[in-house]
């Protein structure tokens, strides 16, 4: 009786190389569909200082100068400075 119980617990499903290759093909196709259907990231309307510096490739001091002389408007909420993307576009358009 113990042998019968053991055989019931050890039910084995054999997976062949062809099964694995089929699984791989299906998985790759699923990834392709996900990548093709991915929507572009929405454009953010408000950025923080670090994001603005990275976007404009400027130093913290340069960003501070833009704030001080009024070239780039900002809003301070708590201790965080925020910049509107619209203002950044205007700044860039003025440089060209």
C-alpha atoms as a printed R data frame, in Angstrom:
   type eleno elety resid chain resno      x      y       z
1  ATOM     1    CA   UNK     A     1  0.000  0.000   0.000
2  ATOM     2    CA   UNK     A     2  2.843  2.399   0.730
3  ATOM     3    CA   UNK     A     3  4.207  1.810  -2.763
4  ATOM     4    CA   UNK     A     4  0.846  2.702  -4.318
5  ATOM     5    CA   UNK     A     5  0.675  5.956  -2.323
6  ATOM     6    CA   UNK     A     6  4.239  6.798  -3.322
7  ATOM     7    CA   UNK     A     7  3.510  6.315  -7.015
8  ATOM     8    CA   UNK     A     8  0.481  8.611  -6.735
9  ATOM     9    CA   UNK     A     9  2.580 11.394  -5.171
10 ATOM    10    CA   UNK     A    10  5.340 11.083  -7.757
11 ATOM    11    CA   UNK     A    11  3.283 11.714 -10.874
12 ATOM    12    CA   UNK     A    12  5.781 13.080 -13.377
13 ATOM    13    CA   UNK     A    13  5.165 15.048 -16.528
14 ATOM    14    CA   UNK     A    14  7.927 14.763 -19.081
15 ATOM    15    CA   UNK     A    15  8.916 17.936 -20.900
16 ATOM    16    CA   UNK     A    16 10.789 17.511 -24.148
17 ATOM    17    CA   UNK     A    17 13.224 19.862 -25.835
18 ATOM    18    CA   UNK     A    18 10.559 20.587 -28.423
19 ATOM    19    CA   UNK     A    19  8.173 21.626 -25.611
20 ATOM    20    CA   UNK     A    20 10.803 24.041 -24.281
21 ATOM    21    CA   UNK     A    21 11.499 25.430 -27.749
22 ATOM    22    CA   UNK     A    22  7.766 25.982 -28.320
23 ATOM    23    CA   UNK     A    23  7.493 27.714 -24.942
24 ATOM    24    CA   UNK     A    24 10.449 29.947 -25.876
25 ATOM    25    CA   UNK     A    25  8.838 30.911 -29.202
26 ATOM    26    CA   UNK     A    26  5.556 31.762 -27.493
27 ATOM    27    CA   UNK     A    27  7.322 33.764 -24.795
28 ATOM    28    CA   UNK     A    28  9.339 35.748 -27.341
29 ATOM    29    CA   UNK     A    29  6.198 36.475 -29.342
30 ATOM    30    CA   UNK     A    30  4.455 37.692 -26.174
31 ATOM    31    CA   UNK     A    31  7.395 40.031 -25.473
32 ATOM    32    CA   UNK     A    32  7.315 41.364 -29.039
33 ATOM    33    CA   UNK     A    33  3.620 42.147 -28.753
34 ATOM    34    CA   UNK     A    34  4.124 43.880 -25.410
35 ATOM    35    CA   UNK     A    35  6.942 46.033 -26.761
36 ATOM    36    CA   UNK     A    36  4.996 46.975 -29.885
37 ATOM    37    CA   UNK     A    37  1.871 47.907 -27.956
38 ATOM    38    CA   UNK     A    38  3.701 49.920 -25.289
39 ATOM    39    CA   UNK     A    39  2.464 53.483 -25.293
40 ATOM    40    CA   UNK     A    40  5.066 56.232 -25.138
41 ATOM    41    CA   UNK     A    41  5.525 57.845 -21.750
42 ATOM    42    CA   UNK     A    42  3.281 60.855 -21.353
43 ATOM    43    CA   UNK     A    43  5.077 64.177 -21.441
44 ATOM    44    CA   UNK     A    44  5.310 65.563 -17.958
45 ATOM    45    CA   UNK     A    45  4.118 69.109 -17.490
46 ATOM    46    CA   UNK     A    46  6.152 69.840 -14.353
47 ATOM    47    CA   UNK     A    47  9.771 68.914 -13.600
48 ATOM    48    CA   UNK     A    48 11.965 69.104 -10.523
49 ATOM    49    CA   UNK     A    49 15.360 70.827 -10.458
50 ATOM    50    CA   UNK     A    50 17.412 67.669 -11.027
51 ATOM    51    CA   UNK     A    51 15.281 66.748 -14.033
52 ATOM    52    CA   UNK     A    52 15.643 70.232 -15.515
53 ATOM    53    CA   UNK     A    53 19.423 70.182 -15.016
54 ATOM    54    CA   UNK     A    54 19.642 66.775 -16.685
55 ATOM    55    CA   UNK     A    55 17.394 67.868 -19.555
56 ATOM    56    CA   UNK     A    56 19.267 71.119 -20.190
57 ATOM    57    CA   UNK     A    57 22.667 69.660 -19.278
58 ATOM    58    CA   UNK     A    58 23.423 72.498 -16.890
59 ATOM    59    CA   UNK     A    59 24.922 72.743 -13.414
60 ATOM    60    CA   UNK     A    60 22.986 73.571 -10.241
61 ATOM    61    CA   UNK     A    61 24.626 77.028 -10.232
62 ATOM    62    CA   UNK     A    62 23.472 77.738 -13.791
63 ATOM    63    CA   UNK     A    63 19.934 76.720 -12.907
64 ATOM    64    CA   UNK     A    64 20.075 79.004  -9.878
65 ATOM    65    CA   UNK     A    65 21.218 81.875 -12.092
66 ATOM    66    CA   UNK     A    66 18.283 81.238 -14.457
67 ATOM    67    CA   UNK     A    67 15.950 81.429 -11.455
68 ATOM    68    CA   UNK     A    68 17.529 84.556  -9.958
69 ATOM    69    CA   UNK     A    69 17.491 86.614 -13.144
70 ATOM    70    CA   UNK     A    70 13.940 85.498 -13.978
71 ATOM    71    CA   UNK     A    71 14.861 83.640 -17.134
72 ATOM    72    CA   UNK     A    72 13.205 80.442 -15.925
73 ATOM    73    CA   UNK     A    73 10.100 80.807 -13.755
74 ATOM    74    CA   UNK     A    74  9.605 78.296 -10.958
75 ATOM    75    CA   UNK     A    75  7.269 77.418  -8.131
76 ATOM    76    CA   UNK     A    76  8.403 76.385  -4.692
77 ATOM    77    CA   UNK     A    77  6.264 73.889  -2.793
78 ATOM    78    CA   UNK     A    78  7.660 73.023   0.592
79 ATOM    79    CA   UNK     A    79 11.370 72.757  -0.073
80 ATOM    80    CA   UNK     A    80 11.047 71.538  -3.664
81 ATOM    81    CA   UNK     A    81 11.343 73.713  -6.761
82 ATOM    82    CA   UNK     A    82  9.158 72.915  -9.763
83 ATOM    83    CA   UNK     A    83  9.465 74.135 -13.341
84 ATOM    84    CA   UNK     A    84  6.797 74.018 -16.052
85 ATOM    85    CA   UNK     A    85  7.767 72.227 -19.242
86 ATOM    86    CA   UNK     A    86  6.141 75.061 -21.182
87 ATOM    87    CA   UNK     A    87  8.599 77.535 -19.614
88 ATOM    88    CA   UNK     A    88 11.534 75.265 -20.441
89 ATOM    89    CA   UNK     A    89 10.401 75.117 -24.084
90 ATOM    90    CA   UNK     A    90 10.152 78.922 -24.151
91 ATOM    91    CA   UNK     A    91 13.670 79.184 -22.725
92 ATOM    92    CA   UNK     A    92 15.007 76.837 -25.394
93 ATOM    93    CA   UNK     A    93 13.157 78.648 -28.160
94 ATOM    94    CA   UNK     A    94 14.696 81.933 -27.030
95 ATOM    95    CA   UNK     A    95 18.226 80.501 -27.282
96 ATOM    96    CA   UNK     A    96 17.803 79.518 -30.932
